[in-house]
Short mmCIF file of C-alpha atoms and ligand atoms in Angstrom, two decimals:
data_model
loop_
_atom_site.label_atom_id
_atom_site.label_comp_id
_atom_site.label_asym_id
_atom_site.label_seq_id
_atom_site.Cartn_x
_atom_site.Cartn_y
_atom_site.Cartn_z
CA MET A 1 -35.11 -38.19 59.64
CA GLU A 2 -35.98 -35.90 57.11
CA ARG A 3 -35.98 -36.92 53.89
CA PHE A 4 -35.38 -34.62 50.17
CA ALA A 5 -35.38 -35.73 46.28
CA ILE A 6 -32.87 -34.22 44.07
CA VAL A 7 -34.32 -34.97 40.50
CA GLY A 8 -31.79 -34.72 37.60
CA PHE A 9 -28.66 -35.36 38.53
CA GLY A 10 -26.54 -32.82 36.46
CA CYS A 11 -23.74 -30.24 37.37
CA ALA A 12 -27.26 -28.12 39.28
CA GLY A 13 -28.19 -31.32 40.71
CA CYS A 14 -24.59 -32.21 41.87
CA HIS A 15 -23.82 -28.80 43.73
CA ALA A 16 -26.88 -28.79 45.65
CA LEU A 17 -26.20 -31.95 47.14
CA LYS A 18 -22.66 -30.75 47.64
CA ALA A 19 -23.70 -27.86 49.21
CA LEU A 20 -26.34 -29.40 51.22
CA ARG A 21 -24.10 -31.69 52.87
CA ALA A 22 -21.48 -28.70 53.32
CA ALA A 23 -24.10 -27.10 54.99
CA GLY A 24 -23.99 -30.10 57.80
CA CYS A 25 -27.32 -31.13 56.70
CA SER A 26 -27.95 -34.80 57.22
CA ALA A 27 -31.22 -35.86 55.73
CA ALA A 28 -32.27 -38.43 53.41
CA VAL A 29 -31.33 -37.42 50.21
CA ASP A 30 -32.66 -39.33 47.09
CA VAL A 31 -31.28 -38.53 43.75
CA TYR A 32 -32.88 -39.76 40.70
CA SER A 33 -30.81 -39.86 37.46
CA ASP A 34 -32.56 -40.98 34.23
CA THR A 35 -29.02 -41.61 32.70
CA GLY A 36 -27.07 -44.34 34.18
CA LEU A 37 -23.93 -42.03 33.79
CA PRO A 38 -22.26 -40.08 36.43
CA PRO A 39 -23.26 -36.13 36.41
CA TYR A 40 -21.45 -34.75 32.97
CA ASN A 41 -20.82 -31.21 31.95
CA PRO A 42 -22.56 -31.00 28.26
CA MET A 43 -20.14 -28.23 27.41
CA LEU A 44 -17.34 -30.87 27.08
CA THR A 45 -19.13 -33.26 24.89
CA THR A 46 -17.99 -31.31 21.96
CA TYR A 47 -14.27 -31.77 23.43
CA TYR A 48 -14.67 -35.63 23.49
CA VAL A 49 -15.62 -35.42 19.96
CA LYS A 50 -13.16 -33.41 18.67
CA GLY A 51 -10.83 -36.12 20.05
CA LYS A 52 -9.38 -33.16 22.68
CA ILE A 53 -10.01 -34.66 25.81
CA PRO A 54 -10.64 -38.50 26.60
CA TYR A 55 -14.15 -40.12 27.78
CA GLU A 56 -14.12 -40.01 30.90
CA ALA A 57 -13.01 -35.94 31.59
CA MET A 58 -16.62 -35.44 30.21
CA PHE A 59 -17.46 -36.20 33.78
CA PRO A 60 -15.89 -33.42 36.12
CA PHE A 61 -17.08 -35.11 39.49
CA GLY A 62 -16.12 -38.41 39.39
CA SER A 63 -17.36 -41.57 39.67
CA MET A 64 -20.95 -42.66 41.10
CA GLU A 65 -19.33 -44.46 43.79
CA GLN A 66 -16.83 -41.90 44.39
CA LEU A 67 -19.90 -39.47 44.57
CA LYS A 68 -22.01 -42.06 46.93
CA GLN A 69 -19.11 -42.23 49.59
CA GLU A 70 -18.71 -38.41 49.74
CA LEU A 71 -21.87 -37.10 49.94
CA SER A 72 -24.28 -40.04 51.55
CA PHE A 73 -27.26 -40.60 49.03
CA THR A 74 -29.71 -43.19 47.56
CA LEU A 75 -29.19 -43.21 43.90
CA PHE A 76 -32.17 -43.86 41.83
CA ASP A 77 -29.91 -44.71 38.66
CA GLN A 78 -31.86 -44.64 34.81
CA CYS A 79 -34.75 -43.54 36.68
CA THR A 80 -37.08 -40.92 35.40
CA ALA A 81 -39.23 -39.09 38.03
CA ALA A 82 -42.53 -39.34 36.39
CA SER A 83 -44.34 -36.52 38.01
CA ILE A 84 -44.19 -34.32 40.89
CA ASP A 85 -47.44 -33.88 43.13
CA ALA A 86 -46.14 -30.55 44.24
CA GLY A 87 -48.66 -29.80 47.01
CA ALA A 88 -48.74 -32.93 48.46
CA ARG A 89 -45.07 -33.24 48.26
CA THR A 90 -44.72 -36.71 46.64
CA LEU A 91 -43.23 -37.82 43.54
CA ARG A 92 -43.85 -40.97 41.15
CA ARG A 93 -41.08 -43.24 39.88
CA THR A 94 -41.62 -44.73 35.91
CA ASP A 95 -42.57 -47.99 37.75
CA GLY A 96 -45.78 -46.68 39.52
CA THR A 97 -43.83 -46.00 43.19
CA VAL A 98 -44.65 -43.26 45.03
CA GLN A 99 -42.52 -41.54 47.40
CA THR A 100 -43.14 -38.46 49.40
CA TYR A 101 -40.56 -35.88 50.56
CA ASP A 102 -39.84 -32.95 52.67
CA LYS A 103 -38.03 -31.23 50.42
CA ILE A 104 -37.54 -31.77 46.54
CA LEU A 105 -35.31 -29.76 44.37
CA VAL A 106 -36.09 -30.16 40.50
CA SER A 107 -32.91 -29.68 38.35
CA THR A 108 -33.62 -31.75 35.52
CA GLY A 109 -31.44 -29.45 33.06
CA ALA A 110 -33.03 -29.14 29.19
CA ARG A 111 -33.03 -31.21 26.13
CA ALA A 112 -31.52 -30.50 22.50
CA PHE A 113 -34.77 -29.85 20.82
CA VAL A 114 -34.69 -31.79 17.47
CA PRO A 115 -38.11 -31.34 15.31
CA PRO A 116 -38.48 -33.86 12.61
CA VAL A 117 -36.02 -33.30 9.75
CA GLY A 118 -38.65 -34.42 6.57
CA THR A 119 -38.49 -38.05 6.01
CA LEU A 120 -34.35 -38.39 6.88
CA PRO A 121 -33.85 -41.59 8.73
CA ASP A 122 -32.77 -40.92 12.31
CA GLU A 123 -29.23 -42.43 11.11
CA ARG A 124 -28.31 -39.39 9.50
CA ILE A 125 -29.86 -36.70 12.08
CA PHE A 126 -27.72 -35.45 15.13
CA SER A 127 -27.72 -33.13 18.01
CA MET A 128 -25.30 -32.01 20.85
CA ARG A 129 -26.20 -31.81 24.29
CA SER A 130 -25.70 -35.34 26.12
CA VAL A 131 -22.65 -38.06 26.52
CA GLU A 132 -24.71 -40.48 23.86
CA ASP A 133 -25.28 -37.53 21.45
CA ALA A 134 -21.39 -37.12 21.66
CA VAL A 135 -20.52 -40.89 21.21
CA ARG A 136 -22.87 -41.56 18.27
CA LEU A 137 -21.30 -38.07 16.51
CA LYS A 138 -17.87 -39.21 17.04
CA GLU A 139 -18.88 -42.96 15.87
CA ALA A 140 -20.49 -41.63 12.79
CA LEU A 141 -17.11 -38.90 11.97
CA ALA A 142 -15.05 -42.26 12.57
CA GLY A 143 -16.34 -44.13 10.19
CA GLY A 144 -15.62 -41.57 7.62
CA THR A 145 -18.74 -41.27 5.51
CA LEU A 146 -19.61 -38.33 5.98
CA ARG A 147 -18.55 -36.11 2.84
CA ARG A 148 -20.55 -33.02 3.83
CA VAL A 149 -22.27 -31.43 6.49
CA LEU A 150 -25.27 -29.30 7.24
CA VAL A 151 -25.60 -27.70 10.66
CA VAL A 152 -28.53 -25.90 11.39
CA GLY A 153 -28.97 -23.27 14.15
CA ALA A 154 -25.87 -20.61 13.49
CA SER A 155 -25.58 -20.73 17.64
CA MET A 156 -23.10 -21.16 19.65
CA VAL A 157 -23.00 -25.02 19.91
CA GLY A 158 -24.03 -24.91 16.30
CA ILE A 159 -20.38 -23.03 15.82
CA LYS A 160 -18.72 -25.64 17.67
CA ILE A 161 -19.97 -28.32 15.53
CA VAL A 162 -18.61 -26.65 12.22
CA GLU A 163 -15.69 -26.06 13.85
CA LEU A 164 -15.00 -30.00 14.55
CA LEU A 165 -16.11 -30.51 11.48
CA GLU A 166 -14.13 -28.40 9.25
CA GLU A 167 -11.18 -29.20 11.43
CA ARG A 168 -11.49 -33.15 9.93
CA GLY A 169 -11.87 -31.58 6.41
CA ILE A 170 -15.63 -31.69 5.99
CA GLU A 171 -17.38 -29.43 4.17
CA VAL A 172 -19.80 -27.68 6.03
CA VAL A 173 -22.90 -25.83 5.19
CA LEU A 174 -24.01 -23.48 8.18
CA SER A 175 -27.72 -22.50 7.79
CA ASP A 176 -30.31 -20.52 10.29
CA LEU A 177 -33.42 -19.17 9.78
CA ALA A 178 -32.14 -15.78 11.13
CA PRO A 179 -30.44 -13.54 9.33
CA HIS A 180 -26.93 -13.23 10.85
CA ILE A 181 -25.22 -16.02 12.98
CA PHE A 182 -25.24 -15.93 16.63
CA PRO A 183 -28.70 -14.03 15.97
CA THR A 184 -29.72 -13.55 20.12
CA ALA A 185 -26.10 -12.12 21.19
CA ALA A 186 -24.38 -10.63 17.87
CA PHE A 187 -24.63 -7.08 16.81
CA ALA A 188 -25.19 -6.79 13.32
CA GLU A 189 -21.38 -5.67 12.89
CA THR A 190 -20.01 -8.26 14.98
CA SER A 191 -21.81 -11.23 12.83
CA ARG A 192 -20.65 -9.38 9.62
CA ARG A 193 -17.41 -9.75 10.75
CA ILE A 194 -17.65 -13.47 11.52
CA GLU A 195 -19.27 -14.72 8.71
CA GLY A 196 -16.07 -12.89 6.74
CA GLU A 197 -13.89 -14.77 8.27
CA LEU A 198 -16.05 -18.33 7.84
CA ARG A 199 -16.76 -17.42 4.02
CA GLU A 200 -12.99 -17.15 4.16
CA ARG A 201 -12.14 -20.71 5.32
CA GLY A 202 -15.35 -21.95 2.99
CA ILE A 203 -18.02 -22.74 5.32
CA VAL A 204 -21.31 -22.04 3.45
CA LEU A 205 -23.29 -19.82 5.03
CA ARG A 206 -27.30 -19.49 4.21
CA PHE A 207 -28.94 -17.41 6.81
CA GLY A 208 -32.70 -16.13 6.63
CA GLU A 209 -33.57 -18.93 5.37
CA LYS A 210 -36.01 -22.05 6.41
CA THR A 211 -35.19 -25.62 5.48
CA THR A 212 -38.48 -26.70 4.08
CA GLY A 213 -37.83 -30.59 3.30
CA ALA A 214 -35.62 -33.55 3.62
CA CYS A 215 -35.18 -36.81 2.10
CA GLU A 216 -32.68 -39.76 1.50
CA GLN A 217 -31.48 -39.59 -2.20
CA ASP A 218 -29.16 -41.24 -3.86
CA GLY A 219 -27.79 -42.71 -0.81
CA ARG A 220 -27.17 -38.98 0.31
CA ALA A 221 -29.48 -36.48 2.14
CA GLU A 222 -31.54 -33.67 -0.09
CA VAL A 223 -32.40 -30.86 2.35
CA SER A 224 -34.49 -28.07 0.56
CA PHE A 225 -34.32 -24.29 1.97
CA SER A 226 -37.14 -21.82 1.58
CA GLY A 227 -35.64 -19.37 -1.24
CA GLY A 228 -35.93 -22.76 -3.31
CA ASP A 229 -32.24 -24.35 -3.39
CA ARG A 230 -31.04 -27.65 -2.63
CA GLU A 231 -28.13 -28.63 -0.39
CA ILE A 232 -26.78 -32.51 -0.90
CA VAL A 233 -25.35 -33.77 2.31
CA ASP A 234 -24.71 -36.88 4.30
CA ALA A 235 -25.67 -35.72 8.09
CA VAL A 236 -27.50 -33.06 10.02
CA VAL A 237 -26.75 -31.73 13.16
CA VAL A 238 -29.56 -30.00 14.35
CA CYS A 239 -28.06 -27.08 16.90
CA ILE A 240 -31.22 -24.87 17.41
CA GLY A 241 -31.62 -24.82 20.93
CA THR A 242 -33.08 -26.70 23.49
CA ARG A 243 -36.44 -27.18 25.63
CA THR A 244 -36.52 -27.46 29.53
CA ALA A 245 -37.17 -31.06 30.72
CA LEU A 246 -40.17 -30.41 32.90
CA ASP A 247 -42.16 -33.36 31.96
CA CYS A 248 -42.73 -34.03 35.81
CA LEU A 249 -43.92 -31.04 37.02
CA ALA A 250 -47.79 -29.86 36.41
CA PRO A 251 -47.87 -26.30 35.44
CA GLU A 252 -51.82 -25.91 36.98
CA GLN A 253 -49.84 -26.74 40.19
CA VAL A 254 -46.24 -24.72 39.74
CA GLU A 255 -45.44 -21.22 38.04
CA ILE A 256 -43.66 -22.37 34.59
CA ASP A 257 -43.16 -19.94 32.03
CA ARG A 258 -39.97 -20.72 29.47
CA GLY A 259 -38.64 -22.31 32.67
CA VAL A 260 -39.61 -23.43 36.34
CA VAL A 261 -39.85 -19.75 37.66
CA VAL A 262 -37.58 -19.55 40.56
CA ASP A 263 -36.90 -16.51 43.06
CA GLU A 264 -33.19 -15.22 44.54
CA HIS A 265 -33.64 -18.61 47.31
CA MET A 266 -34.21 -21.33 44.36
CA GLN A 267 -37.56 -21.32 45.73
CA THR A 268 -40.28 -21.74 43.31
CA SER A 269 -44.11 -20.85 43.82
CA VAL A 270 -44.60 -23.87 46.08
CA PRO A 271 -42.89 -24.22 49.35
CA ASP A 272 -39.99 -26.65 49.68
CA LEU A 273 -40.27 -27.21 46.21
CA PHE A 274 -36.86 -25.80 44.69
CA ALA A 275 -35.61 -25.37 41.11
CA ALA A 276 -31.97 -24.73 39.72
CA GLY A 277 -29.96 -24.74 36.49
CA ASP A 278 -31.07 -25.00 32.74
CA CYS A 279 -34.67 -26.23 33.94
CA CYS A 280 -35.64 -23.09 35.57
CA GLN A 281 -35.93 -19.32 35.10
CA GLY A 282 -34.18 -17.31 37.42
CA ARG A 283 -33.55 -13.31 38.11
CA ASP A 284 -31.62 -11.40 35.03
CA LEU A 285 -29.96 -8.96 36.39
CA SER A 286 -30.44 -6.79 33.18
CA ILE A 287 -34.08 -6.78 32.91
CA GLU A 288 -36.99 -6.51 35.92
CA GLY A 289 -37.12 -9.92 35.57
CA THR A 290 -37.03 -13.45 35.04
CA ARG A 291 -35.45 -15.70 32.39
CA LEU A 292 -33.41 -18.89 31.28
CA ILE A 293 -29.97 -18.39 31.42
CA GLY A 294 -28.54 -22.13 30.08
CA LEU A 295 -25.05 -21.56 31.18
CA TRP A 296 -22.84 -23.57 33.43
CA ALA A 297 -21.39 -20.89 36.22
CA ASN A 298 -24.85 -20.02 36.42
CA ALA A 299 -26.12 -24.17 37.18
CA VAL A 300 -23.11 -24.17 39.88
CA CYS A 301 -24.79 -20.86 41.46
CA GLN A 302 -28.13 -21.83 41.53
CA GLY A 303 -27.49 -25.19 42.73
CA GLU A 304 -25.47 -24.53 45.27
CA THR A 305 -28.02 -21.74 46.56
CA ALA A 306 -30.91 -24.62 46.57
CA GLY A 307 -28.61 -26.70 48.49
CA LYS A 308 -28.33 -24.24 51.31
CA ASN A 309 -31.74 -23.33 50.99
CA MET A 310 -33.15 -27.15 51.39
CA ALA A 311 -30.17 -27.69 54.38
CA GLY A 312 -31.64 -24.38 56.38
CA LEU A 313 -29.72 -21.91 55.54
CA ASP A 314 -30.89 -18.70 54.19
CA ALA A 315 -29.00 -18.07 50.79
CA ALA A 316 -29.91 -15.93 47.91
CA TYR A 317 -28.58 -15.72 44.35
CA PRO A 318 -28.67 -12.20 43.10
CA GLY A 319 -29.03 -13.58 39.27
CA ASN A 320 -26.60 -13.19 36.25
CA LEU A 321 -26.69 -11.46 32.83
CA LEU A 322 -26.72 -13.29 29.35
CA HIS A 323 -23.35 -13.93 27.85
CA ASN A 324 -21.67 -16.17 25.80
CA ILE A 325 -17.62 -16.67 25.95
CA THR A 326 -16.87 -18.55 22.52
CA HIS A 327 -13.29 -19.50 20.79
CA PHE A 328 -13.31 -21.35 17.91
CA MET A 329 -11.55 -21.45 14.69
CA ASP A 330 -8.83 -18.60 15.68
CA MET A 331 -11.96 -16.40 16.42
CA ASP A 332 -13.00 -15.19 20.18
CA PHE A 333 -16.49 -13.88 20.01
CA VAL A 334 -17.58 -12.49 24.11
CA SER A 335 -21.32 -11.16 24.60
CA PHE A 336 -22.57 -9.59 28.02
CA GLY A 337 -25.67 -8.61 28.37
CA ASP A 338 -29.31 -8.49 26.32
CA LYS A 339 -28.56 -7.02 23.01
CA SER A 340 -32.35 -6.11 22.34
CA LEU A 341 -32.04 -3.44 25.68
CA PRO A 342 -32.27 -0.53 24.13
CA GLY A 343 -29.60 2.59 24.22
CA GLU A 344 -26.88 4.40 21.94
CA ARG A 345 -24.97 2.31 20.12
CA ARG A 346 -21.22 3.24 20.53
CA VAL A 347 -18.26 1.03 18.87
CA PHE A 348 -15.01 1.10 21.11
CA VAL A 349 -12.39 -0.43 19.62
CA ASP A 350 -12.35 -1.43 15.56
CA LYS A 351 -8.79 -2.27 14.90
CA GLY A 352 -7.64 -5.27 12.74
CA ARG A 353 -9.51 -8.02 13.57
CA GLN A 354 -10.01 -6.73 17.36
CA TYR A 355 -13.66 -5.33 17.78
CA ALA A 356 -15.95 -3.82 20.39
CA GLU A 357 -19.14 -2.46 20.18
CA ALA A 358 -21.46 -2.02 22.86
CA THR A 359 -25.13 -0.73 23.90
CA ILE A 360 -25.22 2.32 26.70
CA SER A 361 -28.15 3.55 28.59
CA ASP A 362 -28.23 5.65 31.35
CA GLY A 363 -24.11 6.23 31.21
CA ARG A 364 -24.28 2.40 32.24
CA VAL A 365 -23.01 -0.25 28.94
CA ARG A 366 -26.07 -2.81 29.23
CA CYS A 367 -24.71 -4.95 26.18
CA ILE A 368 -21.31 -5.38 24.99
CA ASN A 369 -20.03 -7.63 22.06
CA LEU A 370 -16.12 -8.14 22.13
CA LEU A 371 -14.42 -9.52 18.76
CA ASN A 372 -10.71 -11.00 19.68
CA LEU A 373 -10.71 -8.77 22.71
CA PHE A 374 -10.68 -11.92 25.20
CA LYS A 375 -8.08 -11.30 27.81
CA ASN A 376 -10.24 -7.84 28.34
CA SER A 377 -13.63 -10.03 29.17
CA GLY A 378 -13.24 -11.17 32.51
CA ALA A 379 -13.14 -8.18 33.60
CA VAL A 380 -15.66 -6.28 31.70
CA LYS A 381 -18.01 -8.88 32.98
CA ASN A 382 -17.57 -8.38 36.52
CA TYR A 383 -17.74 -4.55 36.11
CA MET A 384 -21.80 -5.01 34.32
CA LEU A 385 -22.20 -7.51 37.12
CA ARG A 386 -21.25 -4.48 39.72
CA ALA A 387 -22.92 -1.94 38.02
CA LEU A 388 -26.31 -3.89 37.44
CA TYR A 389 -26.82 -4.83 41.02
CA ARG A 390 -24.27 -2.25 43.14
CA HIS A 391 -24.99 0.65 41.70
CA ASP A 392 -22.69 2.68 44.33
CA THR A 393 -19.54 0.68 44.56
CA PRO A 394 -16.65 3.41 44.05
CA ALA A 395 -14.15 3.13 40.96
CA ASP A 396 -11.46 1.01 41.92
CA ALA A 397 -7.97 2.93 40.86
CA GLN A 398 -6.10 -0.15 40.65
CA MET A 399 -8.95 -2.22 38.67
CA LYS A 400 -8.92 0.94 36.38
CA ALA A 401 -5.39 0.63 35.78
CA VAL A 402 -5.48 -2.99 34.98
CA LEU A 403 -8.35 -2.46 32.69
CA LEU A 404 -6.43 0.48 30.50
CA LYS A 405 -3.19 -1.43 30.92
CA SER A 406 -4.86 -4.84 29.12
CA GLY A 407 -5.60 -2.43 26.00
CA LEU A 408 -9.32 -1.65 26.88
CA PRO A 409 -9.83 2.22 25.81
CA ARG A 410 -10.32 4.94 28.13
CA GLU A 411 -14.38 5.82 27.62
CA LEU A 412 -15.15 2.16 27.80
CA THR A 413 -13.34 1.52 30.72
CA GLU A 414 -14.60 4.68 32.37
CA LEU A 415 -18.34 3.50 31.72
CA LEU A 416 -17.80 -0.10 33.12
CA MET A 417 -16.45 1.43 36.42
CA GLY A 418 -19.76 3.68 36.54
CA GLY A 419 -18.47 6.53 35.21
CA GLU A 420 -19.84 8.61 32.80
CA GLY A 421 -17.38 7.37 29.96
CA THR A 422 -16.47 11.21 29.38
C1 FAD B 501 -22.48 -27.98 23.63
C2 FAD B 501 -22.62 -27.69 25.07
C3 FAD B 501 -22.20 -26.49 25.30
C4 FAD B 501 -21.88 -25.41 25.95
N1 FAD B 501 -20.99 -24.84 26.24
C5 FAD B 501 -21.57 -23.66 26.96
C6 FAD B 501 -20.06 -23.09 27.54
O1 FAD B 501 -19.59 -22.31 27.03
N2 FAD B 501 -20.61 -22.28 28.56
C7 FAD B 501 -21.32 -22.43 29.71
O2 FAD B 501 -21.63 -21.70 30.39
N3 FAD B 501 -22.24 -23.13 29.35
C8 FAD B 501 -22.75 -24.25 27.87
N4 FAD B 501 -23.71 -24.68 27.97
C9 FAD B 501 -24.20 -25.22 28.87
C10 FAD B 501 -24.49 -25.87 30.33
O3 FAD B 501 -23.94 -27.05 29.97
C11 FAD B 501 -25.58 -25.84 31.21
O4 FAD B 501 -25.35 -24.83 31.25
C12 FAD B 501 -25.11 -27.01 31.83
O5 FAD B 501 -24.64 -28.00 32.03
C13 FAD B 501 -26.98 -26.98 33.35
O6 FAD B 501 -26.56 -27.76 33.89
P1 FAD B 501 -28.18 -28.33 34.89
O7 FAD B 501 -27.65 -29.30 35.72
O8 FAD B 501 -29.30 -27.42 34.73
O9 FAD B 501 -28.49 -29.48 33.36
P2 FAD B 501 -28.20 -30.37 32.39
O10 FAD B 501 -26.70 -31.05 32.63
O11 FAD B 501 -29.26 -30.91 31.81
O12 FAD B 501 -28.58 -31.99 33.98
C14 FAD B 501 -29.46 -32.72 34.08
C15 FAD B 501 -29.96 -34.20 34.08
O13 FAD B 501 -31.16 -34.36 34.42
C16 FAD B 501 -31.24 -35.44 34.12
N5 FAD B 501 -32.92 -35.86 34.03
C17 FAD B 501 -34.13 -34.68 33.40
N6 FAD B 501 -35.09 -35.08 33.36
C18 FAD B 501 -35.20 -36.17 34.68
C19 FAD B 501 -36.07 -36.60 35.45
N7 FAD B 501 -37.59 -36.50 35.04
N8 FAD B 501 -35.90 -37.41 36.31
C20 FAD B 501 -34.22 -37.82 36.18
N9 FAD B 501 -33.50 -37.08 35.92
C21 FAD B 501 -33.57 -36.06 34.62
C22 FAD B 501 -30.75 -35.00 32.39
O14 FAD B 501 -30.53 -36.47 32.05
C23 FAD B 501 -29.45 -34.95 33.13
O15 FAD B 501 -28.73 -35.67 33.25
C24 FAD B 501 -23.48 -25.83 26.65
C25 FAD B 501 -24.16 -26.84 26.46
C26 FAD B 501 -23.82 -28.01 25.52
C27 FAD B 501 -24.87 -28.64 25.37
#
């Protein structure tokens, strides 16, 4: 009987195993998980901290017992896959045991990147990725001693932390080295509008400045910035991004860029070694190449594709677009595509709190920001994806009518449908 390994049991690993079994594959599967927890959804951690969902709701796939019954696998729980010899198809566990596999999936995700914050003690520093991170922050908030908090990183995760702190009446300072909020996704005018609303709500914004040091001072934390200012806070939450968890792979054996590089079949540069989810760099439809796209739906599709191919089917995942759909503090910010792509920039909606701006080239929408236009976002994303990998799809009159009825301007609708927007 064939023997497979799934290394890392989050969204991508779990979807791979489900797809593998759904394809009728009866191989023995060893699952390695370093958490001691069932697969969880990192997106839900901030909702748990807020008190919007109970602890159990962070585990959308059910308990490990239910999963074992449903999917039949051997679990190596709280067990880190220390190294994989891609050529020999062996995996070494931290206890030194070595096991040979016919096929291996690496679905190890990513970890919050938290560099040292000056000389501050660990208990003042928080991040948000894992269930443990969420439990720690929730406990600290329950302690009632956090009056003022610095959130470093004006990212999608950072803003969710700002929101939950503000809801509790905690003073918040949001800082980023970049000059504006959501530096990788928002155009300057979109950022300016969001920043205006945040300031009105009392959030202190420190953009374009680096944190240069931090130390304990009279029972609080004193953080200094490159502009020379200091902030006194009770805790620092670091939301400056993630790093792929690829310690188990050897770069001299497998092609690794910022993530492990995969093709449309989730196959790495080594036969029978697959990768899926936040640890891998798959195809980005907006560029001629691969890129890390750390999104839940991407991990689902990549996991499913890897599982099917491991089962012997021929499945391909064409790729995705960078995108963010974020609701925070009565604002909806949606962005699709890469804001650094060249093209003509046009404003399509500028009405009260609603704003839409896009980059257009070759008669197509390459990147779009939608502010407080949430109800249009699903259709906009679908049409951008369709235009990028099915250039010849004829416009669908019914869908066009739906987009126009939803309030999307005619010019933008026609561009999304593949017309010239005239
Ligand atoms: C606060 C927050 C908000 C988010 N919001 C959104 C959102 O709004 N929309 C969206 O699409 N996405 C969002 N995301 C991203 C989304 O959660 C991820 O894209 C998705 O969870 C990736 O799944 P994964 O299976 O690749 O990785 P993970 O969920 O990280 O799972 C990987 C697992 O592998 C384990 N592991 C790592 N190394 C080893 C090893 N060597 N041996 C054994 N086990 C190992 C890890 O502990 C982990 O359990 C958010 C993430 C966070 C943190």
